[in-house]
């Protein structure tokens, strides 16, 4: 009976989150994945986008495909988790406490509502963990044990296809469980049998071409970290990954031998149990302090995003985390209580392991690159925490069940706290527009017009400004795929010059101008953090008047990318240029090119780079932007303007943007582009340059 009631409750919550406030709420990741049903993309897991593509081939409606997938999983997910914990955590408590614990956490509601690879990856990971527990408990039944081993191998393959981060997390959990089993059983053979498939599964990720862009992005992220050891891992990614898995396998037997000699784990468990029994309240306080510091640091790292969503009101941000705070405090109380028991239990140890991994992820987030491309994530702790929530549910549910059966004012006070926590959590996930600045949604007008137009548009208003939800609209346009035509192995899309109602093929409010309309007789360089000499070299090639001061008829020259030049960052932020340069992707109004740069083993050892030349009008002034993911690409773009565009005005007179590709050829490099001593890869006039795409967008 309770199960049916909660199924109805979850359905109503889903409807409120998705359809309240006169719009369909989505998320960035979810909108991105639905955009890939027509064109493909960068995947952190393959099953989800392929499932969406298959379902969309039947429904022929990306929005309904997304919503149906979300609804089915949102209703089934709580019951699947309950079934998992009945077996894995031996949870015997009430379903009421279990489901109330789920509703307390916005990280659970958010991830279970969102259609992205993590959800399937987590479910497959839980299945793999159940298979491992079956192997541990069926040593006396060889036939069943062998069946579990075969199913486990299959499970790892499915997990590798489901979600990369889930694969990493589950490998860590399985290693820990296998280590605990080894310490209890002294069965090294079983340990090796269990670990080999778990460490072999990631090889699938390394080999499948569909994961190439994901691996490229991960390596880019590590290479550009501010921490030297992580940069080294990025430059030698595959060897370090293989070495890491080898060390992980060997760590089990080594720790087993260590335990046999000095009983280190026995001593640690006895010490922790004794300490918690003596000073339990102190350790609860320590846990709350650590939690608070972690939250503060996470908010600081993501302050730009959080500030936008919560309208710079960080007191409001804290208020809307009330449900999560209640969840965490109940979890800390349960962990401290469990650690004081005679035997901790594996579920408690796994929660502690995930908490440690979350803090480690927070430290990694602090040294991640930022400001240039989507892989400069600073929320790795949040991503790991979503797994911690799933494994923490029985512990939190236990505290809730005990509070429910208590008496007096404590029960009433707890009921009020629980109700407030659940209400704030649901509101936090629904993102009411009156109190949140949240741009990921679709309106009724969007759903009417987007299928007729496809990608590359915004509402055309008198102000010329895009709507708040322009990125969500753009993602949906790619999903409908109107007028999509592949070109040359890359995704090249050229829709007709047409408007449908008030919706136009005009993705940003820029004012395009021909490149040759720029005043090269009075060209002023907007400075950025560029290599010494590059700006002067560019100005000497392009500025016929050698002008350095901005006057009423001068034009601006902006070089670099959004990380190195605040002027370019400002233009991109305000959508005043049509083509954006990502760390590895060139994104135009109706086209995308992947693998925009190729680097060698050393930082700055670039052998290939795309570049973009585009001219726009900003506040009445002409601006020429030469951008690329590398400085060699920027130099190649400048050289192309000087030696081709300016020398052949008849050919380029109507062109407002150019996407080009530079490749190393002669083993020479301009002195100011040399990244290190002995660097022979970089732009020089003898290298190859080809034009990938050029033209005008044709704004109405």
XYZ file of C-alpha atoms in Angstrom:
700
model
C 0.000 0.000 0.000
C 2.775 2.425 0.971
C 4.596 1.548 -2.255
C 1.576 2.560 -4.346
C 1.125 5.778 -2.392
C 4.769 6.744 -2.849
C 4.656 5.872 -6.553
C 1.821 8.390 -6.873
C 3.757 10.926 -4.775
C 6.853 10.561 -6.963
C 4.702 10.962 -10.090
C 3.207 14.200 -8.735
C 6.658 15.491 -7.774
C 7.930 14.718 -11.270
C 5.016 16.611 -12.833
C 5.673 19.591 -10.551
C 9.405 19.656 -11.331
C 8.912 19.313 -15.072
C 5.785 21.319 -15.869
C 5.208 23.930 -13.181
C 5.506 27.665 -13.890
C 4.300 27.412 -17.495
C 7.374 25.739 -18.959
C 9.180 22.426 -19.291
C 12.230 22.398 -17.059
C 15.366 20.683 -18.286
C 19.078 20.784 -17.397
C 22.248 21.591 -19.304
C 23.494 17.989 -19.488
C 20.068 16.624 -20.333
C 19.446 19.200 -23.056
C 22.885 18.454 -24.456
C 22.240 14.715 -24.628
C 18.899 15.145 -26.358
C 20.679 17.378 -28.900
C 22.866 14.429 -29.912
C 20.027 12.275 -31.264
C 20.683 13.683 -34.745
C 24.334 14.714 -34.810
C 26.227 12.701 -32.196
C 28.590 14.406 -29.787
C 30.916 14.025 -26.826
C 29.698 11.124 -24.708
C 30.455 10.149 -21.108
C 28.336 7.050 -21.733
C 26.931 5.395 -24.835
C 23.756 3.587 -23.735
C 21.765 6.709 -22.848
C 22.243 8.608 -26.137
C 21.648 5.429 -28.130
C 18.511 4.705 -26.091
C 17.278 8.243 -26.769
C 18.049 7.867 -30.458
C 16.174 4.556 -30.633
C 13.130 5.870 -28.781
C 13.101 9.068 -30.818
C 13.080 7.025 -34.031
C 9.713 5.676 -32.858
C 8.187 8.792 -31.293
C 9.686 11.288 -33.772
C 9.592 13.920 -31.051
C 12.721 14.692 -28.988
C 10.797 16.377 -26.177
C 8.409 13.465 -25.658
C 11.352 11.075 -25.942
C 13.113 12.919 -23.149
C 10.072 13.254 -20.906
C 8.965 9.637 -21.279
C 12.460 8.386 -20.430
C 12.670 10.712 -17.440
C 9.234 9.743 -16.091
C 9.744 5.978 -16.330
C 13.099 6.095 -14.579
C 11.911 8.596 -11.950
C 9.082 6.260 -10.890
C 11.095 3.016 -11.023
C 14.320 4.362 -9.524
C 13.207 4.512 -5.839
C 11.925 0.940 -5.922
C 15.069 -0.336 -7.629
C 17.166 1.335 -4.930
C 14.965 -0.154 -2.210
C 15.393 -3.622 -3.704
C 19.156 -3.119 -3.915
C 19.493 -2.074 -0.288
C 17.228 -4.891 0.920
C 19.884 -7.279 -0.406
C 23.147 -5.357 -0.278
C 22.724 -3.328 2.921
C 20.220 -5.765 4.480
C 17.905 -2.802 5.055
C 14.902 -4.046 7.014
C 13.337 -0.722 7.919
C 10.122 0.876 6.749
C 9.650 1.942 3.131
C 8.280 5.224 4.528
C 11.601 6.221 6.061
C 13.464 5.046 2.967
C 11.422 7.133 0.529
C 11.373 10.173 2.836
C 15.171 10.008 2.936
C 15.219 10.105 -0.870
C 12.981 13.176 -0.917
C 15.315 15.028 1.458
C 18.185 15.127 -1.016
C 18.059 17.426 -4.027
C 21.076 15.541 -5.363
C 18.935 12.420 -5.554
C 15.884 14.155 -7.047
C 18.004 16.062 -9.546
C 19.954 13.053 -10.790
C 16.921 10.733 -10.879
C 14.877 13.268 -12.865
C 17.672 14.120 -15.295
C 18.162 12.018 -18.435
C 21.904 11.504 -18.726
C 24.315 8.550 -18.658
C 24.964 8.619 -14.912
C 21.548 7.212 -14.042
C 21.871 4.061 -16.164
C 25.524 3.791 -15.172
C 24.650 3.819 -11.484
C 21.937 1.183 -11.874
C 24.299 -1.108 -13.785
C 26.948 -0.466 -11.132
C 24.555 -1.508 -8.366
C 23.811 -4.712 -10.271
C 27.541 -5.433 -10.517
C 27.916 -4.922 -6.762
C 25.099 -7.391 -6.098
C 26.869 -9.934 -8.298
C 30.017 -9.492 -6.238
C 28.179 -10.075 -2.991
C 26.782 -13.257 -4.536
C 30.324 -14.422 -5.300
C 31.452 -13.665 -1.744
C 28.572 -15.624 -0.210
C 28.492 -18.652 -2.543
C 31.939 -20.154 -2.108
C 30.435 -23.576 -1.441
C 28.423 -23.598 -4.677
C 30.928 -23.631 -7.580
C 28.289 -23.723 -10.325
C 26.450 -20.665 -9.053
C 29.738 -18.904 -8.304
C 30.962 -19.461 -11.862
C 27.667 -18.134 -13.184
C 28.144 -14.998 -11.082
C 31.667 -14.597 -12.474
C 30.401 -14.776 -16.064
C 27.576 -12.346 -15.322
C 30.058 -10.029 -13.625
C 32.221 -9.914 -16.753
C 29.127 -9.037 -18.787
C 28.165 -6.443 -16.187
C 31.525 -4.693 -16.484
C 31.158 -4.463 -20.263
C 27.677 -2.955 -19.921
C 28.946 -0.564 -17.245
C 31.804 0.598 -19.482
C 29.222 1.334 -22.178
C 26.903 3.070 -19.702
C 28.934 5.769 -17.962
C 32.630 6.477 -17.493
C 32.460 8.105 -14.037
C 30.169 5.349 -12.725
C 32.720 2.844 -13.982
C 35.510 4.582 -12.055
C 33.433 4.802 -8.861
C 32.303 1.170 -9.022
C 35.878 -0.018 -9.678
C 36.907 1.734 -6.447
C 33.988 0.207 -4.511
C 34.607 -3.287 -5.893
C 38.297 -3.075 -5.065
C 37.436 -2.090 -1.502
C 34.890 -4.897 -1.126
C 37.334 -7.397 -2.624
C 40.011 -6.217 -0.190
C 37.663 -6.712 2.765
C 36.807 -10.191 1.486
C 40.515 -10.995 1.084
C 41.248 -9.901 4.653
C 38.455 -12.156 5.921
C 38.943 -15.216 3.714
C 42.646 -15.112 2.783
C 41.530 -16.220 -0.698
C 43.937 -14.427 -3.058
C 42.765 -16.478 -6.043
C 39.212 -15.172 -5.694
C 40.540 -11.635 -5.224
C 42.438 -11.805 -8.521
C 39.472 -13.390 -10.319
C 37.294 -10.522 -9.151
C 39.730 -7.702 -9.845
C 40.873 -8.648 -13.335
C 37.517 -8.049 -15.085
C 36.944 -4.842 -13.106
C 40.266 -3.391 -14.188
C 39.928 -4.700 -17.738
C 36.577 -3.006 -18.350
C 38.086 0.504 -18.636
C 40.079 -0.727 -21.638
C 36.755 -0.656 -23.501
C 36.592 3.071 -22.827
C 40.139 3.512 -24.110
C 39.501 1.545 -27.307
C 36.015 2.553 -28.468
C 36.133 5.421 -31.001
C 32.888 6.846 -29.553
C 34.865 7.725 -26.417
C 37.727 9.426 -28.286
C 36.428 12.927 -27.649
C 35.755 12.158 -23.983
C 39.323 10.918 -23.504
C 40.643 13.932 -25.394
C 38.692 16.210 -23.048
C 39.882 14.382 -19.926
C 43.496 14.624 -21.054
C 43.060 18.298 -21.898
C 41.643 18.947 -18.450
C 44.581 17.238 -16.735
C 47.196 18.840 -18.990
C 45.905 22.288 -18.108
C 45.569 21.678 -14.378
C 47.480 23.978 -12.036
C 48.978 20.932 -10.262
C 52.162 19.502 -11.792
C 51.462 15.792 -11.021
C 48.071 16.030 -12.723
C 49.649 17.697 -15.738
C 52.109 14.811 -15.940
C 49.202 12.341 -15.879
C 47.551 14.290 -18.692
C 50.624 14.122 -20.889
C 51.154 10.401 -20.231
C 47.509 9.459 -19.790
C 47.390 5.859 -21.047
C 50.578 4.673 -19.251
C 49.421 6.216 -15.975
C 45.959 4.659 -16.277
C 47.436 1.207 -16.900
C 49.967 1.672 -14.092
C 47.193 2.800 -11.752
C 45.120 -0.313 -12.368
C 48.174 -2.542 -11.935
C 48.959 -0.917 -8.587
C 45.309 -1.249 -7.582
C 45.403 -5.006 -8.216
C 48.701 -5.432 -6.351
C 47.562 -3.311 -3.416
C 45.198 -6.036 -2.183
C 47.802 -8.795 -1.633
C 50.290 -6.278 -0.196
C 47.766 -4.967 2.327
C 46.781 -8.548 3.137
C 50.422 -9.389 3.935
C 50.732 -6.213 5.997
C 47.635 -7.125 7.996
C 49.048 -10.594 8.626
C 52.207 -9.128 10.146
C 51.078 -6.058 12.104
C 47.249 -6.336 12.224
C 46.994 -2.722 11.137
C 43.317 -2.842 10.101
C 42.329 -4.609 13.296
C 44.125 -1.919 15.294
C 42.479 0.900 13.301
C 38.973 -0.523 13.737
C 39.497 -1.042 17.477
C 40.899 2.462 17.892
C 38.033 4.078 15.965
C 35.438 2.115 17.912
C 37.012 3.107 21.230
C 37.341 6.777 20.276
C 33.770 7.067 19.027
C 32.390 5.455 22.166
C 34.322 7.924 24.320
C 33.859 11.101 22.295
C 30.908 10.461 19.979
C 29.499 13.993 20.249
C 32.882 15.481 19.411
C 33.151 13.411 16.239
C 29.636 14.407 15.205
C 30.748 18.025 15.549
C 33.929 17.325 13.560
C 31.859 15.712 10.811
C 29.521 18.708 10.638
C 32.495 21.102 10.487
C 34.104 19.118 7.653
C 30.780 19.081 5.811
C 30.381 22.849 6.257
C 33.899 23.604 5.053
C 33.403 21.365 2.022
C 30.169 23.178 1.132
C 31.802 26.596 1.522
C 34.749 25.619 -0.684
C 32.437 24.102 -3.317
C 30.338 27.272 -3.406
C 33.514 29.342 -3.691
C 34.816 27.261 -6.604
C 31.480 27.483 -8.414
C 30.639 30.993 -7.253
C 30.013 32.319 -10.765
C 27.429 29.653 -11.603
C 25.851 29.634 -8.151
C 25.742 33.428 -8.159
C 23.844 33.471 -11.442
C 21.346 30.770 -10.467
C 20.681 32.139 -6.969
C 20.783 35.801 -8.083
C 23.931 36.533 -6.025
C 21.976 35.785 -2.840
C 24.121 33.250 -1.022
C 21.892 33.303 2.056
C 19.094 32.118 -0.227
C 21.427 29.441 -1.614
C 22.043 28.162 1.916
C 18.325 28.220 2.701
C 17.505 26.110 -0.351
C 20.089 23.540 0.742
C 18.173 22.951 3.980
C 16.991 19.483 2.950
C 20.525 18.481 1.999
C 21.845 19.803 5.311
C 19.270 17.778 7.266
C 20.184 14.712 5.209
C 23.900 15.198 5.894
C 23.473 15.758 9.627
C 21.353 12.605 9.925
C 24.010 10.742 7.943
C 26.824 11.952 10.200
C 24.866 10.932 13.302
C 24.248 7.481 11.825
C 27.882 6.974 10.804
C 29.230 7.936 14.217
C 26.707 5.649 15.889
C 27.588 2.774 13.537
C 31.329 3.212 14.118
C 30.747 2.709 17.817
C 29.164 -0.694 17.245
C 31.093 -3.935 17.554
C 31.142 -4.353 13.777
C 30.914 -1.487 11.331
C 29.400 -3.273 8.352
C 30.414 -2.900 4.726
C 27.710 -0.335 3.802
C 29.083 2.095 6.398
C 32.634 1.585 5.155
C 31.547 2.205 1.556
C 29.898 5.478 2.597
C 33.138 6.525 4.315
C 35.101 5.583 1.198
C 32.774 7.670 -0.980
C 33.065 10.581 1.466
C 36.850 10.367 1.155
C 36.598 10.227 -2.650
C 34.296 13.251 -2.533
C 36.828 15.294 -0.546
C 39.544 14.153 -2.945
C 37.347 15.259 -5.855
C 36.913 18.648 -4.164
C 40.696 19.029 -3.982
C 40.980 18.100 -7.664
C 38.282 20.655 -8.540
C 40.389 23.372 -6.932
C 43.191 22.834 -9.474
C 41.068 22.341 -12.590
C 41.346 24.768 -15.523
C 38.527 27.263 -15.764
C 37.059 29.675 -18.240
C 37.818 27.834 -21.485
C 35.512 25.032 -22.490
C 33.082 22.735 -20.793
C 35.644 20.397 -19.248
C 36.984 22.897 -16.735
C 34.668 21.372 -14.127
C 34.865 22.584 -10.534
C 31.998 20.412 -9.269
C 33.622 16.974 -9.116
C 32.707 16.668 -5.440
C 29.033 17.176 -6.297
C 29.259 14.430 -8.911
C 30.795 11.973 -6.438
C 28.352 13.063 -3.729
C 25.435 11.873 -5.875
C 26.803 8.337 -5.504
C 27.326 8.828 -1.771
C 23.645 9.782 -1.377
C 22.518 6.518 -2.973
C 24.618 4.428 -0.583
C 23.682 6.575 2.426
C 19.911 6.129 2.143
C 19.637 3.169 4.593
C 21.605 5.050 7.257
C 19.487 8.197 6.952
C 16.279 6.163 6.661
C 17.144 4.388 9.911
C 17.297 7.711 11.778
C 14.021 8.829 10.203
C 12.258 5.587 11.147
C 13.402 5.943 14.745
C 12.209 9.549 14.870
C 8.820 8.572 13.446
C 8.144 6.103 16.263
C 9.447 8.446 18.979
C 7.075 10.383 21.215
C 6.504 13.896 22.449
C 7.902 17.174 21.181
C 10.945 15.525 19.575
C 8.720 13.721 17.099
C 6.830 16.913 16.232
C 10.018 18.956 15.884
C 11.571 16.319 13.656
C 8.420 16.189 11.519
C 8.642 19.954 10.979
C 12.344 19.724 10.046
C 11.632 16.852 7.686
C 8.740 18.656 6.013
C 10.731 21.876 5.572
C 13.668 19.912 4.193
C 11.551 18.058 1.632
C 9.694 21.213 0.529
C 12.910 23.203 0.020
C 14.501 20.271 -1.807
C 11.615 19.908 -4.264
C 11.545 23.672 -4.841
C 15.310 23.683 -5.352
C 15.015 21.087 -8.118
C 11.955 22.724 -9.744
C 13.736 26.120 -9.967
C 10.760 28.562 -9.695
C 11.569 31.458 -12.073
C 10.399 34.077 -9.593
C 13.289 33.291 -7.250
C 15.826 31.524 -9.493
C 17.682 32.676 -12.576
C 17.628 29.372 -14.415
C 17.880 29.354 -18.234
C 17.322 25.657 -18.993
C 13.677 25.308 -19.977
C 11.386 25.224 -23.013
C 8.178 27.214 -23.439
C 5.098 26.425 -25.485
C 6.237 28.842 -28.207
C 9.584 27.049 -28.376
C 7.884 23.700 -28.895
C 5.768 25.114 -31.738
C 8.547 26.848 -33.633
C 11.698 24.813 -33.020
C 10.598 21.759 -35.084
C 10.139 24.034 -38.111
C 13.532 25.687 -37.916
C 16.119 23.444 -36.290
C 19.473 24.642 -34.949
C 20.936 28.099 -35.053
C 18.353 30.636 -33.940
C 16.898 32.771 -31.172
C 13.815 34.902 -30.819
C 14.215 38.104 -32.788
C 13.214 40.935 -30.497
C 13.436 44.705 -30.824
C 16.442 44.692 -28.536
C 18.153 42.048 -30.644
C 18.992 40.166 -27.465
C 18.596 36.393 -27.193
C 16.064 34.950 -24.750
C 17.183 33.722 -21.360
C 16.802 30.102 -22.478
C 18.604 30.479 -25.809
C 21.057 27.633 -25.094
C 18.254 25.210 -24.198
C 16.435 26.235 -27.392
C 19.580 25.741 -29.438
C 20.091 22.236 -28.021
C 16.512 21.357 -28.897
C 17.026 22.691 -32.410
C 19.913 20.292 -32.965
C 17.658 17.470 -31.736
C 15.002 18.169 -34.354
C 17.727 18.386 -36.951
C 15.872 20.420 -39.541
C 18.111 21.032 -42.586
C 21.058 19.117 -41.128
C 23.560 17.983 -43.743
C 26.860 16.280 -42.796
C 29.949 17.621 -44.545
C 33.328 15.942 -44.918
C 33.412 13.831 -41.791
C 32.777 16.840 -39.558
C 29.365 18.215 -38.748
C 28.735 21.063 -41.177
C 25.252 22.553 -41.286
C 23.998 25.257 -43.631
C 20.285 26.060 -43.247
C 18.473 28.341 -45.693
C 18.188 32.042 -44.993
C 14.629 32.077 -43.685
C 12.506 33.064 -40.724
C 9.517 31.234 -39.268
C 7.285 33.629 -37.408
C 9.527 35.583 -35.065
C 12.155 32.852 -35.030
C 15.145 33.357 -37.326
C 18.327 31.616 -38.390
C 20.246 34.146 -36.387
C 21.627 32.505 -33.275
C 23.187 35.531 -31.608
C 22.519 39.274 -31.692
C 25.785 40.064 -33.461
C 26.026 42.439 -36.399
C 28.109 40.797 -39.072
C 30.319 42.882 -41.340
C 32.718 41.874 -44.113
C 36.256 41.263 -42.929
C 37.522 43.802 -45.453
C 35.252 46.509 -44.006
C 37.562 46.630 -41.002
C 39.692 49.791 -40.993
C 43.152 48.281 -41.463
C 44.578 51.820 -41.719
C 43.692 52.454 -38.088
C 43.725 49.125 -36.293
C 43.989 49.038 -32.510
C 44.995 45.856 -30.712
C 42.928 44.956 -27.639
C 45.566 43.474 -25.320
C 45.356 40.067 -23.705
C 47.627 37.576 -21.956
C 49.420 36.610 -25.143
C 53.039 35.627 -25.853
C 55.360 38.624 -25.876
C 55.798 39.740 -29.455
C 52.624 38.221 -30.908
C 50.565 41.409 -30.638
C 53.285 43.577 -32.191
C 53.867 41.030 -34.960
C 50.146 40.883 -35.723
C 49.833 44.653 -35.715
C 52.835 45.012 -38.030
C 51.239 42.626 -40.540
C 47.670 43.872 -40.439
C 47.633 47.547 -39.494
C 48.579 49.496 -42.586
C 48.440 52.708 -40.599
C 50.227 51.130 -37.610
C 47.608 52.799 -35.449
C 47.709 52.104 -31.731
C 45.166 54.568 -30.375
C 41.438 54.118 -30.569
C 39.806 56.949 -32.501
C 36.316 57.505 -33.831
C 37.008 55.580 -37.024
C 39.437 52.967 -35.699
C 38.785 49.235 -35.713
C 39.650 46.778 -32.970
C 41.844 43.698 -33.302
C 41.259 40.992 -30.682
C 43.647 38.029 -30.556
C 43.624 34.805 -28.523
C 40.595 33.166 -26.939
C 38.186 33.714 -24.072
C 40.742 32.588 -21.490
C 43.577 34.819 -22.659
C 41.692 37.871 -23.872
C 38.956 39.450 -21.724
C 37.676 41.282 -24.797
C 36.915 38.000 -26.567
C 35.408 36.620 -23.353
C 33.080 39.618 -23.204
C 32.037 39.222 -26.844
C 31.299 35.517 -26.341
C 29.414 36.143 -23.120
C 27.151 38.694 -24.819
C 26.782 36.560 -27.986
C 28.271 39.328 -30.103
C 30.345 37.019 -32.319
C 28.879 34.147 -34.346
C 31.596 31.507 -33.876
C 32.885 30.340 -30.494
C 36.238 28.675 -29.893
C 36.155 25.955 -27.258
C 39.180 24.118 -25.868
C 38.674 21.452 -28.549
C 35.538 22.359 -30.507
C 34.704 25.147 -32.943
C 30.994 25.974 -32.624
C 29.257 28.102 -35.236
C 25.590 29.014 -35.592
C 24.890 25.901 -37.661
C 28.077 23.813 -37.557
C 30.548 22.152 -35.207
C 34.101 20.904 -35.679
C 35.715 18.572 -33.144
C 39.417 18.052 -32.340
C 40.295 21.690 -32.899
C 43.868 21.297 -31.652
C 46.558 18.611 -31.498
C 49.322 18.799 -28.907
C 52.434 16.734 -28.378
C 53.865 15.357 -25.149
C 54.965 18.759 -23.834
C 52.728 21.681 -23.076
C 52.711 24.056 -26.011
C 54.019 21.437 -28.448
C 51.219 22.060 -30.958
C 51.264 20.510 -34.430
C 47.740 21.340 -35.620
C 45.151 23.943 -34.722
C 41.948 25.379 -36.081
C 41.567 29.151 -36.146
C 38.627 31.496 -36.646
C 38.628 34.921 -38.285
C 35.421 36.920 -37.887
C 34.390 40.556 -38.208
C 31.517 42.130 -36.304
C 30.243 45.540 -35.342
C 30.102 46.338 -31.637
C 28.693 49.635 -30.357
C 29.256 51.240 -33.734
C 32.881 50.083 -34.075
C 34.242 47.353 -36.323
C 36.055 44.502 -34.569
C 38.254 41.828 -36.117
C 38.566 38.721 -33.936
C 41.250 36.111 -34.586
C 40.791 33.255 -32.131
C 42.035 29.692 -31.728
C 42.602 27.092 -28.994
C 46.364 27.680 -29.437
C 48.557 30.700 -30.051
C 49.998 28.983 -33.120
C 46.488 28.901 -34.543
C 46.062 32.619 -33.802
C 49.327 33.396 -35.593
C 48.230 31.275 -38.563
C 44.974 33.234 -38.751
C 46.811 36.555 -38.693
C 49.199 35.350 -41.401
C 46.293 34.212 -43.576
C 44.627 37.629 -43.326
C 47.862 39.356 -44.266
C 48.928 37.101 -47.139
C 45.598 36.015 -48.605
C 42.577 38.062 -47.563
C 44.272 41.461 -47.896
C 46.070 40.404 -51.069
C 42.917 39.058 -52.772
C 40.120 41.488 -51.851
C 37.908 40.431 -54.719
C 37.727 36.880 -53.422
C 36.918 37.853 -49.832
C 34.896 41.074 -50.188
C 31.621 39.570 -48.918
C 33.103 37.204 -46.338
C 32.472 37.913 -42.665
C 33.983 34.800 -41.117
C 36.536 32.124 -41.926
C 37.312 28.816 -40.199
C 40.777 27.549 -41.093
C 43.158 24.778 -40.127
C 46.917 25.138 -39.653
C 49.301 22.151 -39.711
C 52.996 21.984 -38.884
C 55.114 21.269 -41.962
C 58.619 22.732 -41.948
C 59.840 22.084 -38.388
C 60.237 25.823 -37.793
C 58.476 28.090 -35.322
C 58.335 31.846 -34.843
C 60.538 32.817 -31.861
C 57.746 34.323 -29.758
C 55.651 31.141 -30.175
C 58.360 28.773 -28.947
C 56.928 27.088 -25.832
C 60.154 25.517 -24.568
C 63.792 25.168 -25.499
C 64.112 22.963 -28.548
C 60.478 23.467 -29.593
C 60.329 22.897 -33.360
C 56.561 22.606 -33.647
C 54.587 25.791 -34.033
C 53.501 28.237 -36.659
C 55.905 29.582 -39.237
C 55.221 30.971 -42.736
C 56.261 27.680 -44.336
C 53.456 25.652 -42.743
C 50.224 24.457 -44.355
C 46.986 26.408 -44.022
C 43.654 25.337 -45.481
C 40.215 26.877 -45.233
C 37.578 24.597 -43.736
C 34.551 26.878 -44.081
C 33.881 30.518 -44.843
C 30.964 32.775 -45.588
C 28.284 34.837 -43.946
C 25.405 33.676 -41.848
C 22.943 35.837 -43.747
C 20.997 37.462 -40.962
C 17.653 38.860 -42.104
